[in-house]
PDB file of C-alpha atoms in Angstrom:
ATOM      1  CA  MET A  20      86.253-120.148 -26.981  1.00  0.00           C
ATOM      2  CA  SER A  21      82.441-120.770 -26.795  1.00  0.00           C
ATOM      3  CA  PRO A  22      80.436-119.754 -23.769  1.00  0.00           C
ATOM      4  CA  ARG A  23      79.624-122.518 -21.407  1.00  0.00           C
ATOM      5  CA  VAL A  24      75.935-123.428 -21.430  1.00  0.00           C
ATOM      6  CA  PHE A  25      74.121-125.671 -18.924  1.00  0.00           C
ATOM      7  CA  VAL A  26      70.659-126.669 -20.452  1.00  0.00           C
ATOM      8  CA  ILE A  27      68.295-127.809 -17.588  1.00  0.00           C
ATOM      9  CA  VAL A  28      65.332-130.140 -18.125  1.00  0.00           C
ATOM     10  CA  LEU A  29      62.858-130.162 -15.357  1.00  0.00           C
ATOM     11  CA  ASN A  30      61.136-133.368 -14.975  1.00  0.00           C
ATOM     12  CA  PHE A  31      58.014-134.643 -13.189  1.00  0.00           C
ATOM     13  CA  ASN A  32      56.600-137.951 -14.362  1.00  0.00           C
ATOM     14  CA  GLY A  33      57.563-136.855 -18.172  1.00  0.00           C
ATOM     15  CA  ALA A  34      59.080-140.385 -19.033  1.00  0.00           C
ATOM     16  CA  ASP A  35      56.777-140.534 -21.942  1.00  0.00           C
ATOM     17  CA  TRP A  36      58.355-137.140 -23.362  1.00  0.00           C
ATOM     18  CA  LEU A  37      61.927-137.509 -22.355  1.00  0.00           C
ATOM     19  CA  ILE A  38      63.533-139.971 -25.072  1.00  0.00           C
ATOM     20  CA  ALA A  39      62.302-137.607 -27.739  1.00  0.00           C
ATOM     21  CA  CYS A  40      63.355-134.501 -25.804  1.00  0.00           C
ATOM     22  CA  LEU A  41      66.693-135.899 -24.562  1.00  0.00           C
ATOM     23  CA  GLY A  42      67.536-137.525 -27.927  1.00  0.00           C
ATOM     24  CA  ALA A  43      67.239-134.398 -30.057  1.00  0.00           C
ATOM     25  CA  LEU A  44      69.057-132.445 -27.224  1.00  0.00           C
ATOM     26  CA  LEU A  45      72.110-134.481 -27.549  1.00  0.00           C
ATOM     27  CA  GLN A  46      72.251-133.852 -31.024  1.00  0.00           C
ATOM     28  CA  THR A  47      72.697-130.192 -30.553  1.00  0.00           C
ATOM     29  CA  ALA A  48      75.513-128.590 -32.731  1.00  0.00           C
ATOM     30  CA  TYR A  49      77.278-126.521 -30.030  1.00  0.00           C
ATOM     31  CA  SER A  50      80.704-127.360 -28.567  1.00  0.00           C
ATOM     32  CA  ASP A  51      80.292-126.588 -25.042  1.00  0.00           C
ATOM     33  CA  PHE A  52      77.163-127.666 -23.245  1.00  0.00           C
ATOM     34  CA  SER A  53      76.015-129.709 -20.719  1.00  0.00           C
ATOM     35  CA  VAL A  54      72.505-131.358 -19.964  1.00  0.00           C
ATOM     36  CA  ILE A  55      71.135-131.292 -16.209  1.00  0.00           C
ATOM     37  CA  VAL A  56      67.809-133.147 -15.622  1.00  0.00           C
ATOM     38  CA  VAL A  57      66.117-132.063 -12.293  1.00  0.00           C
ATOM     39  CA  ASP A  58      63.631-134.537 -11.289  1.00  0.00           C
ATOM     40  CA  ASN A  59      60.884-133.417  -8.995  1.00  0.00           C
ATOM     41  CA  ALA A  60      60.322-136.930  -7.320  1.00  0.00           C
ATOM     42  CA  SER A  61      58.692-138.639 -10.253  1.00  0.00           C
ATOM     43  CA  THR A  62      56.934-141.944  -9.665  1.00  0.00           C
ATOM     44  CA  ASP A  63      57.007-143.090 -13.042  1.00  0.00           C
ATOM     45  CA  ASP A  64      60.129-144.647 -15.060  1.00  0.00           C
ATOM     46  CA  SER A  65      61.802-141.284 -15.376  1.00  0.00           C
ATOM     47  CA  LEU A  66      64.924-141.980 -13.188  1.00  0.00           C
ATOM     48  CA  ASN A  67      65.730-145.476 -14.662  1.00  0.00           C
ATOM     49  CA  LEU A  68      65.122-144.268 -18.218  1.00  0.00           C
ATOM     50  CA  ILE A  69      67.866-141.328 -17.744  1.00  0.00           C
ATOM     51  CA  ARG A  70      70.332-143.662 -15.928  1.00  0.00           C
ATOM     52  CA  VAL A  71      70.015-146.414 -18.441  1.00  0.00           C
ATOM     53  CA  LYS A  72      69.861-144.766 -21.504  1.00  0.00           C
ATOM     54  CA  TYR A  73      71.530-141.038 -21.089  1.00  0.00           C
ATOM     55  CA  PRO A  74      74.375-141.736 -18.444  1.00  0.00           C
ATOM     56  CA  GLU A  75      76.325-138.568 -19.718  1.00  0.00           C
ATOM     57  CA  ILE A  76      73.517-136.555 -18.410  1.00  0.00           C
ATOM     58  CA  ILE A  77      73.696-134.889 -14.946  1.00  0.00           C
ATOM     59  CA  LEU A  78      70.779-136.043 -12.741  1.00  0.00           C
ATOM     60  CA  LEU A  79      69.761-134.086  -9.793  1.00  0.00           C
ATOM     61  CA  GLN A  80      66.811-135.459  -7.570  1.00  0.00           C
ATOM     62  CA  ASN A  81      64.335-133.556  -5.368  1.00  0.00           C
ATOM     63  CA  ASN A  82      62.627-135.570  -2.699  1.00  0.00           C
ATOM     64  CA  ARG A  83      59.392-133.843  -3.509  1.00  0.00           C
ATOM     65  CA  ASN A  84      57.632-132.023  -6.417  1.00  0.00           C
ATOM     66  CA  ASP A  85      58.835-128.423  -5.661  1.00  0.00           C
ATOM     67  CA  GLY A  86      57.356-126.965  -8.730  1.00  0.00           C
ATOM     68  CA  PHE A  87      58.894-125.102 -11.488  1.00  0.00           C
ATOM     69  CA  SER A  88      60.775-122.203  -9.802  1.00  0.00           C
ATOM     70  CA  ALA A  89      62.327-124.238  -6.994  1.00  0.00           C
ATOM     71  CA  GLY A  90      62.899-127.224  -9.105  1.00  0.00           C
ATOM     72  CA  ASN A  91      64.778-125.291 -11.702  1.00  0.00           C
ATOM     73  CA  ASN A  92      66.585-123.110  -8.972  1.00  0.00           C
ATOM     74  CA  LEU A  93      68.264-126.301  -7.789  1.00  0.00           C
ATOM     75  CA  GLY A  94      69.767-126.700 -11.575  1.00  0.00           C
ATOM     76  CA  ILE A  95      70.591-123.155 -11.879  1.00  0.00           C
ATOM     77  CA  ARG A  96      72.712-123.190  -8.700  1.00  0.00           C
ATOM     78  CA  TYR A  97      74.556-126.452  -9.735  1.00  0.00           C
ATOM     79  CA  ALA A  98      75.199-124.705 -13.202  1.00  0.00           C
ATOM     80  CA  LEU A  99      76.761-121.545 -11.796  1.00  0.00           C
ATOM     81  CA  GLU A 100      79.003-123.358  -9.375  1.00  0.00           C
ATOM     82  CA  ARG A 101      80.284-124.852 -12.576  1.00  0.00           C
ATOM     83  CA  ARG A 102      80.928-121.507 -14.133  1.00  0.00           C
ATOM     84  CA  ALA A 103      78.242-121.423 -16.437  1.00  0.00           C
ATOM     85  CA  ASP A 104      78.191-118.666 -18.849  1.00  0.00           C
ATOM     86  CA  TYR A 105      74.412-119.262 -19.913  1.00  0.00           C
ATOM     87  CA  VAL A 106      71.757-121.385 -18.246  1.00  0.00           C
ATOM     88  CA  VAL A 107      69.015-122.599 -20.395  1.00  0.00           C
ATOM     89  CA  LEU A 108      65.643-123.947 -19.099  1.00  0.00           C
ATOM     90  CA  LEU A 109      63.864-126.417 -21.417  1.00  0.00           C
ATOM     91  CA  ASN A 110      60.603-128.284 -21.251  1.00  0.00           C
ATOM     92  CA  PRO A 111      60.622-132.315 -21.581  1.00  0.00           C
ATOM     93  CA  ASP A 112      57.788-131.946 -23.962  1.00  0.00           C
ATOM     94  CA  THR A 113      60.090-130.227 -26.751  1.00  0.00           C
ATOM     95  CA  LYS A 114      62.214-131.287 -29.543  1.00  0.00           C
ATOM     96  CA  VAL A 115      65.007-128.913 -30.530  1.00  0.00           C
ATOM     97  CA  LYS A 116      66.576-128.319 -33.967  1.00  0.00           C
ATOM     98  CA  PRO A 117      70.435-129.009 -34.043  1.00  0.00           C
ATOM     99  CA  ASP A 118      71.342-125.459 -34.291  1.00  0.00           C
ATOM    100  CA  TRP A 119      68.879-123.872 -31.805  1.00  0.00           C
ATOM    101  CA  LEU A 120      71.412-123.190 -29.161  1.00  0.00           C
ATOM    102  CA  SER A 121      74.305-121.900 -31.632  1.00  0.00           C
ATOM    103  CA  ARG A 122      71.655-119.386 -32.884  1.00  0.00           C
ATOM    104  CA  MET A 123      70.578-118.315 -29.542  1.00  0.00           C
ATOM    105  CA  ILE A 124      74.149-117.916 -28.214  1.00  0.00           C
ATOM    106  CA  GLU A 125      75.390-116.217 -31.352  1.00  0.00           C
ATOM    107  CA  VAL A 126      72.625-113.506 -30.728  1.00  0.00           C
ATOM    108  CA  GLY A 127      73.393-113.148 -27.064  1.00  0.00           C
ATOM    109  CA  GLU A 128      77.055-112.624 -27.455  1.00  0.00           C
ATOM    110  CA  GLN A 129      76.417-109.898 -30.089  1.00  0.00           C
ATOM    111  CA  GLU A 130      73.730-107.844 -27.741  1.00  0.00           C
ATOM    112  CA  PRO A 131      75.063-107.178 -24.527  1.00  0.00           C
ATOM    113  CA  SER A 132      72.035-105.780 -23.126  1.00  0.00           C
ATOM    114  CA  LEU A 133      69.888-108.628 -23.972  1.00  0.00           C
ATOM    115  CA  GLY A 134      69.881-110.770 -20.886  1.00  0.00           C
ATOM    116  CA  ILE A 135      67.136-113.339 -21.477  1.00  0.00           C
ATOM    117  CA  LEU A 136      66.535-115.322 -24.695  1.00  0.00           C
ATOM    118  CA  GLY A 137      63.883-117.612 -26.369  1.00  0.00           C
ATOM    119  CA  ALA A 138      63.125-119.713 -29.237  1.00  0.00           C
ATOM    120  CA  VAL A 139      60.535-119.637 -31.913  1.00  0.00           C
ATOM    121  CA  GLN A 140      58.241-122.388 -31.040  1.00  0.00           C
ATOM    122  CA  LEU A 141      56.660-124.809 -33.681  1.00  0.00           C
ATOM    123  CA  ARG A 142      53.798-127.447 -33.400  1.00  0.00           C
ATOM    124  CA  TYR A 143      55.276-130.620 -31.876  1.00  0.00           C
ATOM    125  CA  ASP A 144      54.414-132.785 -34.947  1.00  0.00           C
ATOM    126  CA  ASN A 145      54.906-130.069 -37.831  1.00  0.00           C
ATOM    127  CA  GLU A 146      56.809-127.120 -38.859  1.00  0.00           C
ATOM    128  CA  ASP A 147      53.780-124.526 -38.259  1.00  0.00           C
ATOM    129  CA  TRP A 148      54.021-122.323 -35.410  1.00  0.00           C
ATOM    130  CA  ASN A 149      52.323-123.392 -32.134  1.00  0.00           C
ATOM    131  CA  SER A 150      49.858-121.407 -30.331  1.00  0.00           C
ATOM    132  CA  TRP A 151      52.289-119.476 -28.136  1.00  0.00           C
ATOM    133  CA  THR A 152      54.509-118.188 -30.930  1.00  0.00           C
ATOM    134  CA  HIS A 153      51.076-116.887 -32.728  1.00  0.00           C
ATOM    135  CA  THR A 154      49.688-115.112 -29.200  1.00  0.00           C
ATOM    136  CA  ALA A 155      53.194-113.883 -28.329  1.00  0.00           C
ATOM    137  CA  LEU A 156      53.886-111.789 -31.676  1.00  0.00           C
ATOM    138  CA  SER A 157      51.891-109.049 -32.818  1.00  0.00           C
ATOM    139  CA  PRO A 158      50.576-109.058 -36.541  1.00  0.00           C
ATOM    140  CA  ALA A 159      53.353-106.692 -37.380  1.00  0.00           C
ATOM    141  CA  GLN A 160      55.984-109.041 -35.906  1.00  0.00           C
ATOM    142  CA  GLN A 161      54.298-112.234 -37.457  1.00  0.00           C
ATOM    143  CA  MET A 162      54.494-110.741 -40.951  1.00  0.00           C
ATOM    144  CA  LEU A 163      58.290-109.576 -40.179  1.00  0.00           C
ATOM    145  CA  LEU A 164      59.084-113.036 -39.134  1.00  0.00           C
ATOM    146  CA  SER A 165      57.284-114.494 -42.269  1.00  0.00           C
ATOM    147  CA  SER A 166      59.225-112.508 -44.587  1.00  0.00           C
ATOM    148  CA  GLN A 167      62.147-114.220 -46.316  1.00  0.00           C
ATOM    149  CA  GLY A 168      65.377-112.568 -45.977  1.00  0.00           C
ATOM    150  CA  GLN A 169      64.168-109.670 -44.226  1.00  0.00           C
ATOM    151  CA  CYS A 170      63.790-111.098 -40.486  1.00  0.00           C
ATOM    152  CA  PRO A 171      65.986-109.419 -37.909  1.00  0.00           C
ATOM    153  CA  ALA A 172      68.209-111.671 -35.836  1.00  0.00           C
ATOM    154  CA  TRP A 173      65.843-110.955 -32.791  1.00  0.00           C
ATOM    155  CA  LEU A 174      62.735-109.399 -31.795  1.00  0.00           C
ATOM    156  CA  GLU A 175      62.327-107.723 -28.254  1.00  0.00           C
ATOM    157  CA  MET A 176      59.551-109.125 -26.428  1.00  0.00           C
ATOM    158  CA  GLU A 177      58.145-108.174 -22.758  1.00  0.00           C
ATOM    159  CA  TRP A 178      58.604-112.040 -22.010  1.00  0.00           C
ATOM    160  CA  VAL A 179      59.318-115.551 -23.584  1.00  0.00           C
ATOM    161  CA  GLU A 180      57.959-118.591 -22.555  1.00  0.00           C
ATOM    162  CA  GLY A 181      59.754-120.668 -19.676  1.00  0.00           C
ATOM    163  CA  SER A 182      59.529-123.796 -21.946  1.00  0.00           C
ATOM    164  CA  CYS A 183      62.762-122.464 -23.710  1.00  0.00           C
ATOM    165  CA  PHE A 184      64.336-119.838 -21.398  1.00  0.00           C
ATOM    166  CA  ALA A 185      68.059-118.740 -21.776  1.00  0.00           C
ATOM    167  CA  ILE A 186      69.496-116.701 -19.224  1.00  0.00           C
ATOM    168  CA  LYS A 187      73.056-115.059 -19.083  1.00  0.00           C
ATOM    169  CA  ARG A 188      75.118-115.541 -16.064  1.00  0.00           C
ATOM    170  CA  LYS A 189      75.336-111.887 -15.160  1.00  0.00           C
ATOM    171  CA  VAL A 190      71.455-111.466 -15.205  1.00  0.00           C
ATOM    172  CA  ILE A 191      71.271-114.251 -12.610  1.00  0.00           C
ATOM    173  CA  LYS A 192      74.001-112.589 -10.495  1.00  0.00           C
ATOM    174  CA  SER A 193      71.955-109.369 -10.500  1.00  0.00           C
ATOM    175  CA  VAL A 194      68.344-110.447 -10.514  1.00  0.00           C
ATOM    176  CA  GLY A 195      68.746-113.767  -8.494  1.00  0.00           C
ATOM    177  CA  LEU A 196      66.850-116.831  -9.067  1.00  0.00           C
ATOM    178  CA  PHE A 197      63.137-117.766  -9.767  1.00  0.00           C
ATOM    179  CA  ASP A 198      60.718-116.573  -7.072  1.00  0.00           C
ATOM    180  CA  PRO A 199      59.323-119.982  -5.654  1.00  0.00           C
ATOM    181  CA  ILE A 200      55.984-117.960  -4.415  1.00  0.00           C
ATOM    182  CA  PHE A 201      55.082-119.284  -7.921  1.00  0.00           C
ATOM    183  CA  PHE A 202      54.746-123.236  -8.003  1.00  0.00           C
ATOM    184  CA  SER A 203      53.726-123.363 -11.727  1.00  0.00           C
ATOM    185  CA  PHE A 204      53.085-120.592 -14.481  1.00  0.00           C
ATOM    186  CA  TYR A 205      54.021-116.895 -14.429  1.00  0.00           C
ATOM    187  CA  GLU A 206      57.222-117.386 -13.117  1.00  0.00           C
ATOM    188  CA  GLU A 207      59.185-116.923 -16.386  1.00  0.00           C
ATOM    189  CA  ILE A 208      56.962-113.672 -16.687  1.00  0.00           C
ATOM    190  CA  ASP A 209      57.860-112.355 -13.384  1.00  0.00           C
ATOM    191  CA  TYR A 210      61.486-113.007 -13.921  1.00  0.00           C
ATOM    192  CA  CYS A 211      61.538-111.071 -17.154  1.00  0.00           C
ATOM    193  CA  ARG A 212      59.707-108.260 -15.314  1.00  0.00           C
ATOM    194  CA  ARG A 213      62.339-108.213 -12.600  1.00  0.00           C
ATOM    195  CA  ALA A 214      65.300-108.459 -15.264  1.00  0.00           C
ATOM    196  CA  ARG A 215      63.636-105.458 -17.041  1.00  0.00           C
ATOM    197  CA  TYR A 216      64.012-103.271 -13.686  1.00  0.00           C
ATOM    198  CA  HIS A 217      67.815-104.229 -13.766  1.00  0.00           C
ATOM    199  CA  GLY A 218      68.087-102.924 -17.228  1.00  0.00           C
ATOM    200  CA  PHE A 219      68.178-106.189 -19.055  1.00  0.00           C
ATOM    201  CA  ARG A 220      66.021-106.717 -22.435  1.00  0.00           C
ATOM    202  CA  THR A 221      64.312-110.026 -23.260  1.00  0.00           C
ATOM    203  CA  GLY A 222      64.542-111.139 -27.041  1.00  0.00           C
ATOM    204  CA  LEU A 223      62.975-113.874 -29.275  1.00  0.00           C
ATOM    205  CA  VAL A 224      65.781-115.138 -31.463  1.00  0.00           C
ATOM    206  CA  THR A 225      64.048-115.708 -34.888  1.00  0.00           C
ATOM    207  CA  GLN A 226      66.260-118.321 -36.219  1.00  0.00           C
ATOM    208  CA  SER A 227      66.337-120.682 -33.066  1.00  0.00           C
ATOM    209  CA  ARG A 228      63.617-123.230 -33.413  1.00  0.00           C
ATOM    210  CA  LEU A 229      61.923-125.975 -31.520  1.00  0.00           C
ATOM    211  CA  HIS A 230      59.129-128.030 -31.396  1.00  0.00           C
ATOM    212  CA  HIS A 231      56.857-127.799 -28.403  1.00  0.00           C
ATOM    213  CA  HIS A 232      53.553-129.681 -27.429  1.00  0.00           C
ATOM    214  CA  ARG A 233      52.755-127.263 -24.801  1.00  0.00           C
ATOM    215  CA  GLY A 234      50.810-128.768 -21.873  1.00  0.00           C
ATOM    216  CA  GLY A 235      52.054-132.325 -22.651  1.00  0.00           C
ATOM    217  CA  VAL A 236      53.909-132.790 -19.230  1.00  0.00           C
ATOM    218  CA  TRP A 237      50.510-132.166 -17.520  1.00  0.00           C
ATOM    219  CA  GLY A 238      48.701-134.954 -19.094  1.00  0.00           C
ATOM    220  CA  ALA A 239      45.222-135.077 -20.912  1.00  0.00           C
ATOM    221  CA  THR A 240      42.970-136.049 -18.086  1.00  0.00           C
ATOM    222  CA  PRO A 241      40.288-133.815 -17.074  1.00  0.00           C
ATOM    223  CA  GLU A 242      41.824-134.041 -13.491  1.00  0.00           C
ATOM    224  CA  LYS A 243      45.116-133.187 -14.482  1.00  0.00           C
ATOM    225  CA  GLN A 244      43.766-130.341 -16.512  1.00  0.00           C
ATOM    226  CA  MET A 245      41.705-128.846 -13.617  1.00  0.00           C
ATOM    227  CA  VAL A 246      45.040-128.904 -11.481  1.00  0.00           C
ATOM    228  CA  ARG A 247      46.768-127.196 -14.175  1.00  0.00           C
ATOM    229  CA  ASP A 248      44.028-124.549 -14.549  1.00  0.00           C
ATOM    230  CA  TYR A 249      44.196-124.048 -10.752  1.00  0.00           C
ATOM    231  CA  GLN A 250      47.949-123.350 -10.658  1.00  0.00           C
ATOM    232  CA  CYS A 251      47.586-120.976 -13.648  1.00  0.00           C
ATOM    233  CA  ASP A 252      44.841-118.761 -12.222  1.00  0.00           C
ATOM    234  CA  LYS A 253      46.536-118.847  -8.624  1.00  0.00           C
ATOM    235  CA  SER A 254      49.707-117.504 -10.308  1.00  0.00           C
ATOM    236  CA  GLN A 255      47.994-114.899 -12.283  1.00  0.00           C
ATOM    237  CA  PHE A 256      46.630-113.689  -9.130  1.00  0.00           C
ATOM    238  CA  ILE A 257      49.920-113.450  -7.417  1.00  0.00           C
ATOM    239  CA  TYR A 258      51.615-111.836 -10.314  1.00  0.00           C
ATOM    240  CA  SER A 259      48.917-109.152 -10.570  1.00  0.00           C
ATOM    241  CA  LEU A 260      49.202-108.643  -6.863  1.00  0.00           C
ATOM    242  CA  THR A 261      53.037-108.384  -6.796  1.00  0.00           C
ATOM    243  CA  ALA A 262      53.281-105.722  -9.626  1.00  0.00           C
ATOM    244  CA  PRO A 263      55.856-103.410  -8.152  1.00  0.00           C
ATOM    245  CA  ASP A 264      55.215-100.476 -10.609  1.00  0.00           C
ATOM    246  CA  ARG A 265      51.665 -99.977  -9.009  1.00  0.00           C
ATOM    247  CA  ALA A 266      50.735 -99.177  -5.509  1.00  0.00           C
ATOM    248  CA  ILE A 267      49.387-101.833  -3.292  1.00  0.00           C
ATOM    249  CA  ALA A 268      45.930-100.653  -3.393  1.00  0.00           C
ATOM    250  CA  LYS A 269      45.858-100.577  -7.277  1.00  0.00           C
ATOM    251  CA  ASN A 270      47.024-104.083  -7.155  1.00  0.00           C
ATOM    252  CA  LEU A 271      44.438-105.192  -4.852  1.00  0.00           C
ATOM    253  CA  PHE A 272      41.731-103.416  -7.028  1.00  0.00           C
ATOM    254  CA  ASN A 273      42.890-105.353 -10.237  1.00  0.00           C
ATOM    255  CA  TYR A 274      42.914-108.514  -8.103  1.00  0.00           C
ATOM    256  CA  GLY A 275      39.297-107.896  -7.240  1.00  0.00           C
ATOM    257  CA  GLN A 276      38.163-107.197 -10.819  1.00  0.00           C
ATOM    258  CA  THR A 277      39.971-110.323 -11.971  1.00  0.00           C
ATOM    259  CA  PHE A 278      38.281-112.445  -9.360  1.00  0.00           C
ATOM    260  CA  LEU A 279      34.991-111.167 -10.214  1.00  0.00           C
ATOM    261  CA  SER A 280      35.663-112.011 -13.939  1.00  0.00           C
ATOM    262  CA  LYS A 281      36.571-115.476 -13.262  1.00  0.00           C
ATOM    263  CA  VAL A 282      33.194-115.817 -10.854  1.00  0.00           C
ATOM    264  CA  LYS A 283      31.213-114.472 -13.881  1.00  0.00           C
ATOM    265  CA  ASP A 284      32.653-116.796 -16.386  1.00  0.00           C
ATOM    266  CA  ALA A 285      32.166-119.735 -14.186  1.00  0.00           C
ATOM    267  CA  LEU A 286      28.459-118.769 -13.361  1.00  0.00           C
ATOM    268  CA  VAL A 287      27.689-118.061 -17.139  1.00  0.00           C
ATOM    269  CA  ALA A 288      29.211-121.586 -18.021  1.00  0.00           C
ATOM    270  CA  MET A 289      27.739-123.209 -15.077  1.00  0.00           C
ATOM    271  CA  LYS A 290      30.782-124.724 -14.096  1.00  0.00           C
ATOM    272  CA  TYR A 291      30.275-124.776 -10.037  1.00  0.00           C
ATOM    273  CA  VAL A 292      33.332-126.868  -9.657  1.00  0.00           C
ATOM    274  CA  HIS A 293      35.575-124.019 -10.863  1.00  0.00           C
ATOM    275  CA  LEU A 294      33.885-121.640  -8.316  1.00  0.00           C
ATOM    276  CA  LEU A 295      34.815-124.107  -5.504  1.00  0.00           C
ATOM    277  CA  ALA A 296      38.241-124.025  -6.795  1.00  0.00           C
ATOM    278  CA  LEU A 297      38.321-120.199  -6.962  1.00  0.00           C
ATOM    279  CA  ALA A 298      37.029-120.125  -3.230  1.00  0.00           C
ATOM    280  CA  ARG A 299      40.019-122.435  -2.349  1.00  0.00           C
ATOM    281  CA  MET A 300      42.382-120.643  -4.256  1.00  0.00           C
ATOM    282  CA  GLN A 301      41.629-117.406  -2.328  1.00  0.00           C
ATOM    283  CA  PHE A 302      42.082-118.907   1.012  1.00  0.00           C
ATOM    284  CA  SER A 303      45.362-120.248  -0.057  1.00  0.00           C
ATOM    285  CA  ILE A 304      46.504-116.796  -1.811  1.00  0.00           C
ATOM    286  CA  TRP A 305      45.410-114.993   1.629  1.00  0.00           C
ATOM    287  CA  ARG A 306      47.438-117.481   3.633  1.00  0.00           C
ATOM    288  CA  GLN A 307      50.402-116.514   1.837  1.00  0.00           C
ATOM    289  CA  SER A 308      49.488-112.594   1.976  1.00  0.00           C
ATOM    290  CA  LEU A 309      52.584-111.851   3.917  1.00  0.00           C
ATOM    291  CA  MET A 310      54.911-113.558   1.265  1.00  0.00           C
ATOM    292  CA  ILE A 311      53.154-111.673  -1.398  1.00  0.00           C
ATOM    293  CA  TRP A 312      53.408-108.279   0.398  1.00  0.00           C
ATOM    294  CA  ARG A 313      57.035-108.942   0.950  1.00  0.00           C
ATOM    295  CA  LYS A 314      57.723-109.841  -2.641  1.00  0.00           C
ATOM    296  CA  TRP A 315      55.937-106.668  -3.835  1.00  0.00           C
ATOM    297  CA  ARG A 316      57.696-104.446  -1.466  1.00  0.00           C
ATOM    298  CA  ALA A 317      61.322-106.043  -2.219  1.00  0.00           C
ATOM    299  CA  ASP A 318      60.588-105.646  -5.921  1.00  0.00           C
ATOM    300  CA  ARG A 319      59.132-102.225  -5.368  1.00  0.00           C
ATOM    301  CA  LEU A 320      62.278-100.959  -3.520  1.00  0.00           C
ATOM    302  CA  LYS A 321      64.509-102.547  -6.435  1.00  0.00           C
ATOM    303  CA  LEU A 322      62.451-100.755  -9.117  1.00  0.00           C
ATOM    304  CA  THR A 323      62.701 -97.184  -7.251  1.00  0.00           C
ATOM    305  CA  GLY A 324      66.266 -97.892  -6.775  1.00  0.00           C
ATOM    306  CA  TYR A 325      66.715 -98.353 -10.361  1.00  0.00           C
ATOM    307  CA  GLY A 326      64.794 -95.201 -11.185  1.00  0.00           C
ATOM    308  CA  ALA A 327      62.202 -96.823 -13.170  1.00  0.00           C
ATOM    309  CA  ILE A 328      59.537 -95.304 -11.418  1.00  0.00           C
TER     310      ILE A 328
END
């Protein structure tokens, strides 16, 4: 019997991407999977589109935009209650290959220690690797992945991108859900870090392929790009501050270095609006300082409990 899989597509005003995404997803050549769309209070035509064109898809609605972590957690809870063996997060600006899921589950079932799996990402409109695949793989891995007939079934990674993020049930039961302290960005890196402390490995399945636009759901306007950059920088600071393998003093030192580096870059580029955003960001982060400390402490205790430090 094939493992039961739930694929979760988190959506916020992504109507322009959903038809291609869900159309390809429903052509997946796998015997036992269901699709959940979690909608984070979209104001475009997303809800009507899903109800009319894809009535077979499970639709869960939030009454506000809760971000990546909390939004996906809603879908994960729903899937676990229905005895999912795997939960796969998938971005709306993706188009999967028909065999993407069967390739992924096959590797997952063959490797008990492999808890989190990702796919090789291609550009949205052609078969070339996209920027994440190029960046994530070392030159040696790139050469290995390009070699015909010599590529292993999977490559070990420190983390895989949340745009395609498969998690085994046993991992979620051990590690828990995504941490909602991350509204957007770095939540999947944090999750892979936490999973590693529980003894689970993360891998890129070399024959599982999908097209990913990267950033498509954020839109192309300068205003939306600024929001995206703000959220990414803020999450980077929080991720660094909560590194449990370092003392809090070391995390604060790294935080200061990162902050000064970003200030320098903004001054050199004369992007004073970025300086204002950085200042506002620091105020927001320090308002969350107690939450950040609690997360660092909780992960630190788990890390020492598992004997990793």
